[in-house]
Amino acid sequence: MSQITVVETDTIKENCYIIAQGEEAVIIDPGNDSEEIIAAVTRLQVKPLAILITHAHFDHIGALETIRHHYHIPVYIHQLEQSWLNDPDKNLSSSYRYAFTCQPAEHVLEPVETFQVGPFTIESRPTPGHTPGSTSYVFHEDRLVFSGDALFKHAVGRSDFPEGSHEALLAGIRAQLFTLPEDYTVYPGHGLSTTIQQEKATNPFFK
């Protein structure tokens, strides 16, 4: 069974996740506060193997370069957002505190892909709408899904950014997340965790 650690980063309160199994781990969305993320990894006494990016907005990639170079690990991202890493307008950092860029990801994912990182078998599922390449990562063995800014507890992500689509957002959640078993735990990019069952039953955007 994997251990989930949440590091809430920056004033936007983005959730960076460290998923550990034994002495190995993957990191999802290192949004900022690299020192806190590194401190959490040190406390856990694990070795990070990779970084998974749900989408390339600045609040999910702010610490990406520091973390990848500190641990010398590869980055995974949806193919539609590889170029966003190096585009401050696309990743929205140009309209926040300061513009920044990241180097290209080492692994560019197809919309639906199952891949192996150490002991972790991970499925990427497309959940666009917040951004075109928004991706949810499913860990079937642990019955977990990391939904980025697509699905939240009792809410869904914003779709008013450039290239966003509310219709695509709801359709992707229905097709890619609500078809998962209802006992899967959902860990979103901001806020508290929930379950597929709870969101199907109570999320007001699907009434």
Short mmCIF file of C-alpha atoms in Angstrom, two decimals, residues 13-184:
data_model
loop_
_atom_site.label_atom_id
_atom_site.label_comp_id
_atom_site.label_asym_id
_atom_site.label_seq_id
_atom_site.Cartn_x
_atom_site.Cartn_y
_atom_site.Cartn_z
CA LYS A 13 -2.40 26.36 -1.70
CA GLU A 14 -1.58 23.92 -4.46
CA ASN A 15 -1.25 20.27 -3.45
CA CYS A 16 2.07 18.66 -4.25
CA TYR A 17 1.88 14.91 -3.63
CA ILE A 18 4.61 12.46 -2.70
CA ILE A 19 3.48 8.88 -3.28
CA ALA A 20 5.80 6.44 -1.55
CA GLN A 21 6.03 2.68 -1.74
CA GLY A 22 8.79 1.18 0.33
CA GLU A 23 11.87 3.33 -0.17
CA GLU A 24 10.82 4.75 -3.57
CA ALA A 25 8.45 7.55 -4.53
CA VAL A 26 7.00 9.67 -7.30
CA ILE A 27 6.20 13.36 -6.96
CA ILE A 28 3.11 14.93 -8.51
CA ASP A 29 2.92 18.67 -9.31
CA PRO A 30 5.78 20.36 -7.42
CA GLY A 31 4.06 23.74 -7.50
CA ASN A 32 6.40 25.83 -5.38
CA ASP A 33 8.24 25.77 -2.05
CA SER A 34 10.95 23.37 -3.18
CA GLU A 35 12.62 23.41 0.24
CA GLU A 36 9.43 22.10 1.89
CA ILE A 37 9.08 19.37 -0.72
CA ILE A 38 12.70 18.29 -0.26
CA ALA A 39 12.27 18.35 3.53
CA ALA A 40 9.20 16.10 3.25
CA VAL A 41 11.08 13.63 1.05
CA THR A 42 13.92 13.61 3.56
CA ARG A 43 11.56 12.92 6.46
CA LEU A 44 10.01 10.04 4.54
CA GLN A 45 13.46 8.61 3.77
CA VAL A 46 12.49 7.76 0.21
CA LYS A 47 14.14 8.10 -3.19
CA PRO A 48 12.08 10.01 -5.79
CA LEU A 49 12.02 8.33 -9.18
CA ALA A 50 10.00 10.74 -11.33
CA ILE A 51 7.81 13.84 -11.43
CA LEU A 52 4.30 13.67 -12.89
CA ILE A 53 2.65 16.89 -14.07
CA THR A 54 -1.15 17.04 -14.26
CA HIS A 55 -1.06 20.30 -16.23
CA ALA A 56 1.44 23.04 -16.91
CA HIS A 57 0.02 26.03 -15.06
CA PHE A 58 2.60 27.93 -13.00
CA ASP A 59 1.16 26.90 -9.63
CA HIS A 60 1.82 23.23 -10.47
CA ILE A 61 5.32 23.58 -11.95
CA GLY A 62 6.95 26.39 -9.95
CA ALA A 63 9.42 24.07 -8.21
CA LEU A 64 9.80 21.66 -11.12
CA GLU A 65 13.32 22.63 -12.18
CA THR A 66 14.68 22.68 -8.63
CA ILE A 67 13.20 19.27 -7.77
CA ARG A 68 14.16 17.55 -11.03
CA HIS A 69 17.77 18.72 -10.78
CA HIS A 70 18.06 18.05 -7.04
CA TYR A 71 17.09 14.39 -7.53
CA HIS A 72 18.15 14.00 -11.19
CA ILE A 73 14.80 12.52 -12.16
CA PRO A 74 12.64 12.62 -15.32
CA VAL A 75 9.40 14.49 -15.86
CA TYR A 76 6.16 13.16 -17.40
CA ILE A 77 3.57 15.40 -19.06
CA HIS A 78 0.76 15.18 -21.64
CA GLN A 79 1.96 15.75 -25.19
CA LEU A 80 -0.27 18.82 -25.64
CA GLU A 81 1.49 20.71 -22.85
CA GLN A 82 5.13 19.91 -23.42
CA SER A 83 5.58 23.33 -25.06
CA TRP A 84 3.78 25.10 -22.20
CA LEU A 85 6.69 24.39 -19.88
CA ASN A 86 8.81 26.83 -21.87
CA ASP A 87 6.08 29.42 -22.51
CA PRO A 88 5.36 31.91 -19.69
CA ASP A 89 2.15 33.04 -21.38
CA LYS A 90 0.81 29.50 -21.68
CA ASN A 91 1.82 28.48 -18.16
CA LEU A 92 0.43 31.81 -16.88
CA SER A 93 3.57 32.70 -14.94
CA SER A 94 3.88 35.92 -16.97
CA SER A 95 0.67 37.19 -15.38
CA TYR A 96 1.60 36.16 -11.84
CA ARG A 97 4.68 37.16 -9.80
CA TYR A 98 7.33 36.62 -12.46
CA ALA A 99 7.66 34.84 -15.77
CA PHE A 100 9.57 31.56 -15.75
CA THR A 101 10.22 28.59 -17.98
CA CYS A 102 11.10 24.93 -17.51
CA GLN A 103 13.09 22.53 -19.64
CA PRO A 104 11.15 20.00 -21.76
CA ALA A 105 9.83 16.87 -20.10
CA GLU A 106 11.76 13.67 -20.69
CA HIS A 107 8.56 11.65 -21.19
CA VAL A 108 5.66 12.93 -23.30
CA LEU A 109 2.49 10.95 -22.68
CA GLU A 110 -0.21 9.86 -25.07
CA PRO A 111 -3.76 10.81 -23.97
CA VAL A 112 -4.28 7.33 -22.50
CA GLU A 113 -1.16 5.45 -21.49
CA THR A 114 -0.12 2.94 -18.84
CA PHE A 115 3.50 3.17 -17.77
CA GLN A 116 5.79 1.86 -15.07
CA VAL A 117 7.91 3.93 -12.70
CA GLY A 118 9.78 1.67 -10.29
CA PRO A 119 7.15 -0.22 -8.27
CA PHE A 120 4.32 2.01 -9.52
CA THR A 121 2.00 1.11 -12.39
CA ILE A 122 0.34 4.36 -13.47
CA GLU A 123 -2.41 5.08 -15.97
CA SER A 124 -2.76 8.54 -17.48
CA ARG A 125 -6.29 9.60 -18.37
CA PRO A 126 -7.16 12.79 -20.30
CA THR A 127 -9.35 15.19 -18.33
CA PRO A 128 -9.16 18.37 -20.45
CA GLY A 129 -11.14 21.55 -20.01
CA HIS A 130 -9.11 23.36 -17.38
CA THR A 131 -6.27 23.11 -19.89
CA PRO A 132 -6.18 21.08 -23.15
CA GLY A 133 -3.65 18.58 -21.81
CA SER A 134 -4.93 18.21 -18.26
CA THR A 135 -4.21 14.66 -17.14
CA SER A 136 -5.37 12.57 -14.21
CA TYR A 137 -3.07 9.83 -12.94
CA VAL A 138 -4.63 6.60 -11.74
CA PHE A 139 -2.89 4.13 -9.42
CA HIS A 140 -5.22 1.15 -9.74
CA GLU A 141 -3.42 -1.09 -7.25
CA ASP A 142 -3.97 1.50 -4.51
CA ARG A 143 -7.35 2.69 -5.87
CA LEU A 144 -6.14 6.28 -6.12
CA VAL A 145 -6.57 9.04 -8.69
CA PHE A 146 -4.75 12.37 -8.79
CA SER A 147 -7.06 14.70 -10.69
CA GLY A 148 -5.10 17.94 -10.90
CA ASP A 149 -7.47 20.86 -11.42
CA ALA A 150 -10.17 18.81 -13.14
CA LEU A 151 -12.23 17.34 -10.28
CA PHE A 152 -12.36 18.75 -6.75
CA LYS A 153 -14.39 17.91 -3.68
CA HIS A 154 -17.86 19.27 -4.53
CA ALA A 155 -16.45 21.31 -7.42
CA VAL A 156 -14.67 21.23 -10.76
CA GLY A 157 -11.79 23.26 -12.13
CA ARG A 158 -11.99 26.66 -13.76
CA SER A 159 -12.51 26.65 -17.50
CA ASP A 160 -12.25 30.40 -18.17
CA PHE A 161 -8.54 30.37 -18.93
CA PRO A 162 -7.34 30.52 -22.56
CA GLU A 163 -8.08 27.23 -24.33
CA GLY A 164 -10.37 26.12 -21.49
CA SER A 165 -13.74 24.46 -22.07
CA HIS A 166 -16.43 23.81 -19.47
CA GLU A 167 -18.13 21.28 -21.74
CA ALA A 168 -14.90 19.35 -22.28
CA LEU A 169 -14.17 19.45 -18.55
CA LEU A 170 -17.48 17.87 -17.56
CA ALA A 171 -17.34 15.35 -20.41
CA GLY A 172 -13.82 14.27 -19.48
CA ILE A 173 -14.72 13.80 -15.82
CA ARG A 174 -17.75 11.72 -16.75
CA ALA A 175 -15.86 9.57 -19.26
CA GLN A 176 -12.50 9.17 -17.51
CA LEU A 177 -13.13 9.55 -13.77
CA PHE A 178 -16.76 8.66 -13.10
CA THR A 179 -16.19 5.34 -14.88
CA LEU A 180 -13.65 4.35 -12.22
CA PRO A 181 -14.81 2.20 -9.28
CA GLU A 182 -16.67 4.33 -6.75
CA ASP A 183 -14.33 3.55 -3.86
CA TYR A 184 -11.33 5.17 -5.57
#
